[in-house]
Amino acid sequence: AKDLGKDNYVIYSQSIMKCPNKSTFFDKDVRRALTNNEFRVDFQPRIDVKTNKMVSAEALIRWEHPERGLVLPGEFIPFAEESGLIVDIGDWVIRYVCEQIRHWQVQSIPVVPVSINISPKSFLKRNWSIGVMQILQDTGVSPNLLEFEITERIIMQNEKIVYDSIKDFKERGITFSLDDFGTGYASITYLKQFQFEYVKIDRSLIQNIHLDSQDAALTKAIIELAHGLRMKVVAEGIETVEQFQILQSFQCDEVQGYLYSKPLKTEQFESFMSKGIH
Ligand code: C2E
Ligand code: CA
Ligand code: CA
Ligand code: CA
C-alpha cells in the first residue's frame, strides 16, 4: 500500500474502483487499524449559551495512519459506510469513549456527557443494542453520560427495528440528537415522531447567519420549532462573536465551534474540563 500516493481520498476511491474484489484493500486497512489502535478520538466542547460553560462534548474519530499520517473522518467514513465496517468502527468508538469516561471518573476528573456519531447501519444490526449495553456494563459508565447523534438518513429508512432500538436506548437513559439538521430533506414530521432531546443545526446554515438574513430567518424558525416540540438546539460550527450574538438573541441553547474550541486531544480536553465546568 506504500506507493499508492499521498491523497487518501484518491487512494481509497481508486483502490475501491480498480480492485476486482471491490473494497478489500480498504477493509484490510481498517481492520488492521482497529486491532493496532491506529484510531483515536478527539473531543470538541459544547457550550451552554446562558452560562458560557461546557456542558458536553462530541467525540470525533481520527486515524493516525502509519503511512499516511493523520486521516480525517471525511476521508474514510464514507467508504466505511459503504463496506459496512462503520459498524465495527462505531463499536470501537463507543468502547473507547466509555473507557475514557471511566478513566476520568477514577481519576476524579470532572466529566461531561459525550456524544457519539452513530451510523444508521449500527441500528440495523441485529442485537446491536445488547452489545452497547454490555460495553456500558463492562466499563461501569452510566447511560446518562452518553448521547447518540444520528442524521435524518436513519429515520427515513423508516424501519421498525430502528425505531424500537432508539426507544429502547432512550428508556435506558441514552440521550439522542438529530445531527446536521438543515442539510437534508427537512423532516419536520420526523422530529415529532422521535422526540430527540437535541437538534443540531448544521454549520452550512450557521456559517452566514450574520451576513444572510434568510439563513438567519431559517435558523430562528428552526429554533422556535424545536422549542415548541420541547427539544433543545445546538448550533454547529460557530466561528465568530457575531454568530454567537445572533444565536443568543434567538434563544439557541448550546453552541459548538472553533470560537470556543477545536476538537481537542484527550490531554488538552482534560484541562479544558477542569477550567470549563467550575
Ligand atoms: P459532524 O458530526 O457534523 O461533526 C462536526 C464537524 O465539524 C467535525 O469535523 C468538526 O471538527 C467540525 N467543526 C466543528 N466546529 C467547527 C468550526 O467552527 N468550523 C469548521 N470549519 N468546522 C468545525 P470532523 O471531525 O472532520 O468530522 C467530520 C464528520 O465525520 C462528522 O461531521 C461526522 O459526520 C463524521 N464523524 C466523525 N467522527 C465520527 C465517528 O466516530 N463515527 C461516525 N459514524 N462518523 C463520524
Ligand atoms: Ca455530529
Ligand atoms: Ca453535525
Ligand atoms: Ca455537519
Short mmCIF file of C-alpha atoms and ligand atoms in Angstrom, two decimals:
data_model
loop_
_atom_site.label_atom_id
_atom_site.label_comp_id
_atom_site.label_asym_id
_atom_site.label_seq_id
_atom_site.Cartn_x
_atom_site.Cartn_y
_atom_site.Cartn_z
CA ALA A 1 0.00 0.00 0.00
CA LYS A 2 3.05 2.23 0.40
CA ASP A 3 3.41 3.55 -3.12
CA LEU A 4 -0.18 4.44 -3.83
CA GLY A 5 0.27 8.17 -3.41
CA LYS A 6 -0.49 10.81 -0.85
CA ASP A 7 -4.11 11.81 -1.15
CA ASN A 8 -6.15 9.42 0.94
CA TYR A 9 -9.42 10.13 -0.75
CA VAL A 10 -7.89 9.41 -4.15
CA ILE A 11 -6.18 6.33 -2.81
CA TYR A 12 -9.38 4.86 -1.49
CA SER A 13 -11.58 5.72 -4.41
CA GLN A 14 -9.02 4.35 -6.90
CA SER A 15 -8.37 1.20 -4.95
CA ILE A 16 -12.05 0.55 -4.48
CA MET A 17 -12.78 1.08 -8.15
CA LYS A 18 -9.83 -0.90 -9.51
CA CYS A 19 -9.79 -3.78 -7.10
CA PRO A 20 -11.68 -6.74 -8.55
CA ASN A 21 -12.74 -7.65 -5.07
CA LYS A 22 -14.15 -4.17 -4.64
CA SER A 23 -13.10 -2.70 -1.30
CA THR A 24 -10.87 -5.44 0.12
CA PHE A 25 -7.88 -3.11 0.22
CA PHE A 26 -9.74 -0.56 2.31
CA ASP A 27 -11.29 -3.21 4.55
CA LYS A 28 -7.90 -4.70 5.33
CA ASP A 29 -6.51 -1.27 6.15
CA VAL A 30 -9.39 -0.53 8.56
CA ARG A 31 -9.27 -3.94 10.21
CA ARG A 32 -5.56 -3.52 10.87
CA ALA A 33 -6.21 -0.02 12.22
CA LEU A 34 -8.83 -1.38 14.63
CA THR A 35 -6.54 -4.10 16.00
CA ASN A 36 -3.44 -1.86 16.11
CA ASN A 37 -5.22 1.04 17.77
CA GLU A 38 -4.46 3.47 14.97
CA PHE A 39 -7.70 5.32 15.65
CA ARG A 40 -8.16 7.86 18.40
CA VAL A 41 -10.99 10.09 19.47
CA ASP A 42 -10.78 13.87 19.93
CA PHE A 43 -13.35 15.81 21.94
CA GLN A 44 -15.00 19.09 20.96
CA PRO A 45 -16.67 21.06 23.78
CA ARG A 46 -20.30 22.09 23.59
CA ILE A 47 -21.07 25.34 25.40
CA ASP A 48 -24.25 26.45 27.15
CA VAL A 49 -25.19 29.85 25.71
CA LYS A 50 -26.63 31.17 29.00
CA THR A 51 -23.81 30.17 31.36
CA ASN A 52 -20.94 30.13 28.85
CA LYS A 53 -19.78 26.82 30.34
CA MET A 54 -19.02 23.49 28.74
CA VAL A 55 -21.97 21.13 29.19
CA SER A 56 -20.92 18.24 26.97
CA ALA A 57 -18.53 17.24 24.20
CA GLU A 58 -18.66 15.50 20.83
CA ALA A 59 -16.38 12.53 20.15
CA LEU A 60 -14.76 12.82 16.72
CA ILE A 61 -12.66 9.98 15.32
CA ARG A 62 -9.12 10.46 13.97
CA TRP A 63 -6.92 7.94 12.16
CA GLU A 64 -3.17 8.03 12.78
CA HIS A 65 -2.27 6.08 9.67
CA PRO A 66 1.24 4.53 9.81
CA GLU A 67 1.99 5.55 6.21
CA ARG A 68 -0.30 8.47 5.54
CA GLY A 69 -0.27 10.36 8.80
CA LEU A 70 -3.41 11.93 10.21
CA VAL A 71 -6.52 10.98 8.24
CA LEU A 72 -9.74 12.87 8.97
CA PRO A 73 -13.14 11.13 9.10
CA GLY A 74 -14.38 12.76 5.90
CA GLU A 75 -11.74 10.74 4.06
CA PHE A 76 -12.70 7.29 5.33
CA ILE A 77 -16.15 7.31 6.98
CA PRO A 78 -17.99 7.34 3.61
CA PHE A 79 -16.09 4.22 2.49
CA ALA A 80 -16.62 2.55 5.83
CA GLU A 81 -20.34 3.26 5.47
CA GLU A 82 -20.30 1.55 2.10
CA SER A 83 -18.33 -1.50 3.18
CA GLY A 84 -20.26 -1.89 6.44
CA LEU A 85 -17.10 -1.58 8.56
CA ILE A 86 -18.63 1.58 10.01
CA VAL A 87 -20.44 -0.70 12.47
CA ASP A 88 -17.13 -2.04 13.83
CA ILE A 89 -15.66 1.46 13.90
CA GLY A 90 -18.73 2.71 15.78
CA ASP A 91 -18.45 -0.06 18.36
CA TRP A 92 -14.76 0.75 18.76
CA VAL A 93 -15.58 4.44 19.36
CA ILE A 94 -18.26 3.63 21.93
CA ARG A 95 -15.87 1.40 23.88
CA TYR A 96 -13.05 3.93 23.62
CA VAL A 97 -15.27 6.77 24.88
CA CYS A 98 -16.69 4.69 27.75
CA GLU A 99 -13.21 3.60 28.83
CA GLN A 100 -12.09 7.22 28.70
CA ILE A 101 -15.05 8.36 30.82
CA ARG A 102 -14.32 5.59 33.31
CA HIS A 103 -10.70 6.69 33.45
CA TRP A 104 -11.72 10.31 34.19
CA GLN A 105 -14.07 9.16 36.92
CA VAL A 106 -11.41 7.01 38.55
CA GLN A 107 -9.04 9.98 38.49
CA SER A 108 -11.73 12.31 39.85
CA ILE A 109 -11.57 14.46 36.74
CA PRO A 110 -14.97 16.16 36.32
CA VAL A 111 -16.79 14.59 33.38
CA VAL A 112 -19.40 15.86 30.97
CA PRO A 113 -21.70 13.73 28.81
CA VAL A 114 -20.12 12.71 25.50
CA SER A 115 -21.95 12.49 22.19
CA ILE A 116 -21.01 9.88 19.59
CA ASN A 117 -21.90 9.85 15.88
CA ILE A 118 -23.72 6.64 15.06
CA SER A 119 -24.28 5.22 11.60
CA PRO A 120 -27.76 4.02 10.59
CA LYS A 121 -26.10 0.66 9.82
CA SER A 122 -25.42 0.11 13.52
CA PHE A 123 -29.10 0.42 14.36
CA LEU A 124 -29.94 -2.10 11.67
CA LYS A 125 -27.57 -4.71 13.08
CA ARG A 126 -29.33 -7.46 14.95
CA ASN A 127 -28.82 -7.30 18.72
CA TRP A 128 -26.60 -4.24 18.42
CA SER A 129 -28.16 -2.61 21.49
CA ILE A 130 -27.26 -5.63 23.62
CA GLY A 131 -23.62 -5.15 22.65
CA VAL A 132 -23.77 -1.45 23.53
CA MET A 133 -25.33 -2.12 26.92
CA GLN A 134 -22.59 -4.70 27.51
CA ILE A 135 -19.93 -2.04 26.90
CA LEU A 136 -21.65 0.25 29.41
CA GLN A 137 -21.77 -2.56 31.93
CA ASP A 138 -18.12 -3.57 31.37
CA THR A 139 -16.92 -0.02 31.90
CA GLY A 140 -19.43 0.94 34.59
CA VAL A 141 -20.43 4.10 32.74
CA SER A 142 -23.93 5.47 33.27
CA PRO A 143 -26.07 5.70 30.10
CA ASN A 144 -26.81 9.30 31.13
CA LEU A 145 -23.26 10.18 30.12
CA LEU A 146 -23.79 9.05 26.52
CA GLU A 147 -25.55 10.82 23.71
CA PHE A 148 -26.05 9.36 20.23
CA GLU A 149 -26.02 11.73 17.25
CA ILE A 150 -27.94 10.43 14.28
CA THR A 151 -28.84 12.03 10.98
CA GLU A 152 -32.22 12.01 9.35
CA ARG A 153 -30.99 9.36 6.91
CA ILE A 154 -31.69 6.89 9.66
CA ILE A 155 -35.27 7.90 10.23
CA MET A 156 -36.03 7.98 6.56
CA GLN A 157 -35.35 4.27 6.40
CA ASN A 158 -38.48 4.04 8.49
CA GLU A 159 -37.57 0.61 9.79
CA LYS A 160 -39.33 -0.73 12.84
CA ILE A 161 -36.07 -2.18 14.12
CA VAL A 162 -34.52 1.31 14.13
CA TYR A 163 -37.50 2.87 15.84
CA ASP A 164 -37.63 0.14 18.52
CA SER A 165 -33.91 0.37 19.10
CA ILE A 166 -33.97 4.13 19.65
CA LYS A 167 -36.91 3.79 22.01
CA ASP A 168 -35.11 1.09 23.96
CA PHE A 169 -31.92 3.17 24.33
CA LYS A 170 -33.94 6.19 25.41
CA GLU A 171 -35.70 4.18 28.10
CA ARG A 172 -32.29 3.13 29.39
CA GLY A 173 -31.19 6.75 29.65
CA ILE A 174 -29.17 7.44 26.50
CA THR A 175 -29.81 10.89 25.01
CA PHE A 176 -30.47 11.39 21.29
CA SER A 177 -29.77 14.28 18.99
CA LEU A 178 -30.70 14.83 15.38
CA ASP A 179 -27.45 15.81 13.65
CA ASP A 180 -26.82 18.00 10.60
CA PHE A 181 -30.32 19.46 10.66
CA GLY A 182 -30.97 21.83 7.79
CA THR A 183 -28.94 19.90 5.22
CA GLY A 184 -31.19 17.10 4.06
CA TYR A 185 -34.77 16.73 3.10
CA ALA A 186 -36.22 18.59 6.02
CA SER A 187 -38.13 16.23 8.18
CA ILE A 188 -40.37 18.24 10.40
CA THR A 189 -42.78 15.37 10.99
CA TYR A 190 -39.95 13.03 11.99
CA LEU A 191 -39.00 15.49 14.71
CA LYS A 192 -42.33 14.88 16.37
CA GLN A 193 -42.20 11.13 15.90
CA PHE A 194 -38.86 10.53 17.59
CA GLN A 195 -38.65 13.03 20.47
CA PHE A 196 -34.97 13.82 20.23
CA GLU A 197 -33.53 15.73 23.17
CA TYR A 198 -31.46 17.91 20.82
CA VAL A 199 -31.46 19.20 17.29
CA LYS A 200 -28.04 20.17 15.93
CA ILE A 201 -28.21 22.82 13.22
CA ASP A 202 -25.56 22.20 10.57
CA ARG A 203 -22.64 24.55 10.07
CA SER A 204 -23.68 25.21 6.47
CA LEU A 205 -26.73 27.08 7.77
CA ILE A 206 -24.96 28.79 10.69
CA GLN A 207 -21.94 29.90 8.64
CA ASN A 208 -23.57 33.03 7.18
CA ILE A 209 -26.26 33.97 9.70
CA HIS A 210 -24.50 37.27 10.37
CA LEU A 211 -24.43 38.06 6.62
CA ASP A 212 -27.53 36.46 5.14
CA SER A 213 -30.93 37.45 6.55
CA GLN A 214 -32.62 34.41 5.01
CA ASP A 215 -30.24 32.00 6.73
CA ALA A 216 -30.87 33.91 9.95
CA ALA A 217 -34.66 33.68 9.50
CA LEU A 218 -34.44 29.96 8.80
CA THR A 219 -32.24 29.37 11.85
CA LYS A 220 -34.62 31.36 14.05
CA ALA A 221 -37.59 29.36 12.76
CA ILE A 222 -35.84 26.02 13.38
CA ILE A 223 -35.02 27.05 16.96
CA GLU A 224 -38.63 28.08 17.60
CA LEU A 225 -39.96 24.90 16.04
CA ALA A 226 -37.64 22.73 18.15
CA HIS A 227 -38.54 24.59 21.33
CA GLY A 228 -42.22 24.17 20.51
CA LEU A 229 -41.57 20.43 20.42
CA ARG A 230 -39.63 20.65 23.71
CA MET A 231 -36.24 19.98 22.16
CA LYS A 232 -33.04 21.89 22.79
CA VAL A 233 -30.98 23.34 19.96
CA VAL A 234 -27.23 23.15 19.36
CA ALA A 235 -25.66 25.34 16.67
CA GLU A 236 -22.61 23.77 15.00
CA GLY A 237 -19.51 25.44 13.64
CA ILE A 238 -19.66 28.79 15.44
CA GLU A 239 -16.56 30.77 14.49
CA THR A 240 -17.39 34.41 15.24
CA VAL A 241 -18.76 36.53 18.07
CA GLU A 242 -21.39 37.94 15.68
CA GLN A 243 -22.74 34.46 15.02
CA PHE A 244 -22.84 33.81 18.75
CA GLN A 245 -24.74 37.02 19.49
CA ILE A 246 -27.36 36.30 16.86
CA LEU A 247 -27.84 32.76 18.16
CA GLN A 248 -28.09 34.08 21.68
CA SER A 249 -30.82 36.53 20.61
CA PHE A 250 -32.66 33.57 19.00
CA GLN A 251 -32.54 31.70 22.35
CA CYS A 252 -30.30 28.95 20.96
CA ASP A 253 -29.39 26.63 23.86
CA GLU A 254 -25.86 25.46 23.05
CA VAL A 255 -23.06 26.18 20.61
CA GLN A 256 -20.10 24.19 19.33
CA GLY A 257 -17.33 25.57 17.16
CA TYR A 258 -13.86 26.99 16.75
CA LEU A 259 -14.90 30.22 18.53
CA TYR A 260 -14.72 28.21 21.76
CA SER A 261 -12.55 25.27 20.83
CA LYS A 262 -11.47 22.94 18.05
CA PRO A 263 -11.73 19.20 18.72
CA LEU A 264 -9.08 18.50 21.36
CA LYS A 265 -6.79 15.59 22.11
CA THR A 266 -7.62 13.91 25.41
CA GLU A 267 -4.95 15.71 27.42
CA GLN A 268 -5.92 19.18 26.23
CA PHE A 269 -9.56 18.32 26.70
CA GLU A 270 -8.92 17.31 30.30
CA SER A 271 -7.51 20.71 31.09
CA PHE A 272 -10.47 22.32 29.30
CA MET A 273 -12.79 20.26 31.52
CA SER A 274 -11.02 21.35 34.68
CA LYS A 275 -11.31 25.02 33.68
CA GLY A 276 -14.55 24.76 31.80
CA ILE A 277 -17.11 23.46 34.23
CA HIS A 278 -16.09 25.01 37.54
P1 C2E B 1 -20.24 16.25 12.22
O1 C2E B 1 -20.90 15.21 13.02
O2 C2E B 1 -21.12 17.32 11.65
O3 C2E B 1 -19.09 16.88 13.15
C1 C2E B 1 -18.72 18.24 13.16
C2 C2E B 1 -17.56 18.50 12.25
O4 C2E B 1 -17.39 19.91 12.13
C3 C2E B 1 -16.22 17.97 12.77
O5 C2E B 1 -15.42 17.60 11.63
C4 C2E B 1 -15.63 19.19 13.46
O6 C2E B 1 -14.22 19.14 13.59
C5 C2E B 1 -16.07 20.27 12.52
N1 C2E B 1 -16.17 21.59 13.17
C6 C2E B 1 -16.56 21.87 14.43
N2 C2E B 1 -16.56 23.20 14.66
C7 C2E B 1 -16.17 23.79 13.53
C8 C2E B 1 -15.97 25.17 13.13
O7 C2E B 1 -16.17 26.11 13.89
N3 C2E B 1 -15.56 25.38 11.85
C9 C2E B 1 -15.33 24.36 10.97
N4 C2E B 1 -14.92 24.67 9.74
N5 C2E B 1 -15.51 23.06 11.30
C10 C2E B 1 -15.93 22.78 12.56
P2 C2E B 1 -14.65 16.21 11.57
O8 C2E B 1 -14.09 15.86 12.93
O9 C2E B 1 -13.70 16.27 10.44
O10 C2E B 1 -15.79 15.15 11.27
C11 C2E B 1 -16.48 15.19 10.03
C12 C2E B 1 -17.67 14.26 10.05
O11 C2E B 1 -17.25 12.89 10.13
C13 C2E B 1 -18.60 14.47 11.24
O12 C2E B 1 -19.43 15.58 10.99
C14 C2E B 1 -19.32 13.15 11.29
O13 C2E B 1 -20.36 13.11 10.34
C15 C2E B 1 -18.24 12.18 10.84
N6 C2E B 1 -17.63 11.53 12.03
C16 C2E B 1 -16.66 12.00 12.85
N7 C2E B 1 -16.37 11.10 13.81
C17 C2E B 1 -17.21 10.05 13.61
C18 C2E B 1 -17.42 8.78 14.29
O14 C2E B 1 -16.80 8.44 15.30
N8 C2E B 1 -18.38 7.94 13.74
C19 C2E B 1 -19.11 8.28 12.64
N9 C2E B 1 -20.04 7.42 12.19
N10 C2E B 1 -18.94 9.46 12.00
C20 C2E B 1 -18.00 10.34 12.47
CA CA B 2 -22.09 15.03 14.80
CA CA B 3 -23.17 17.67 12.75
CA CA B 4 -22.07 18.77 9.95
#
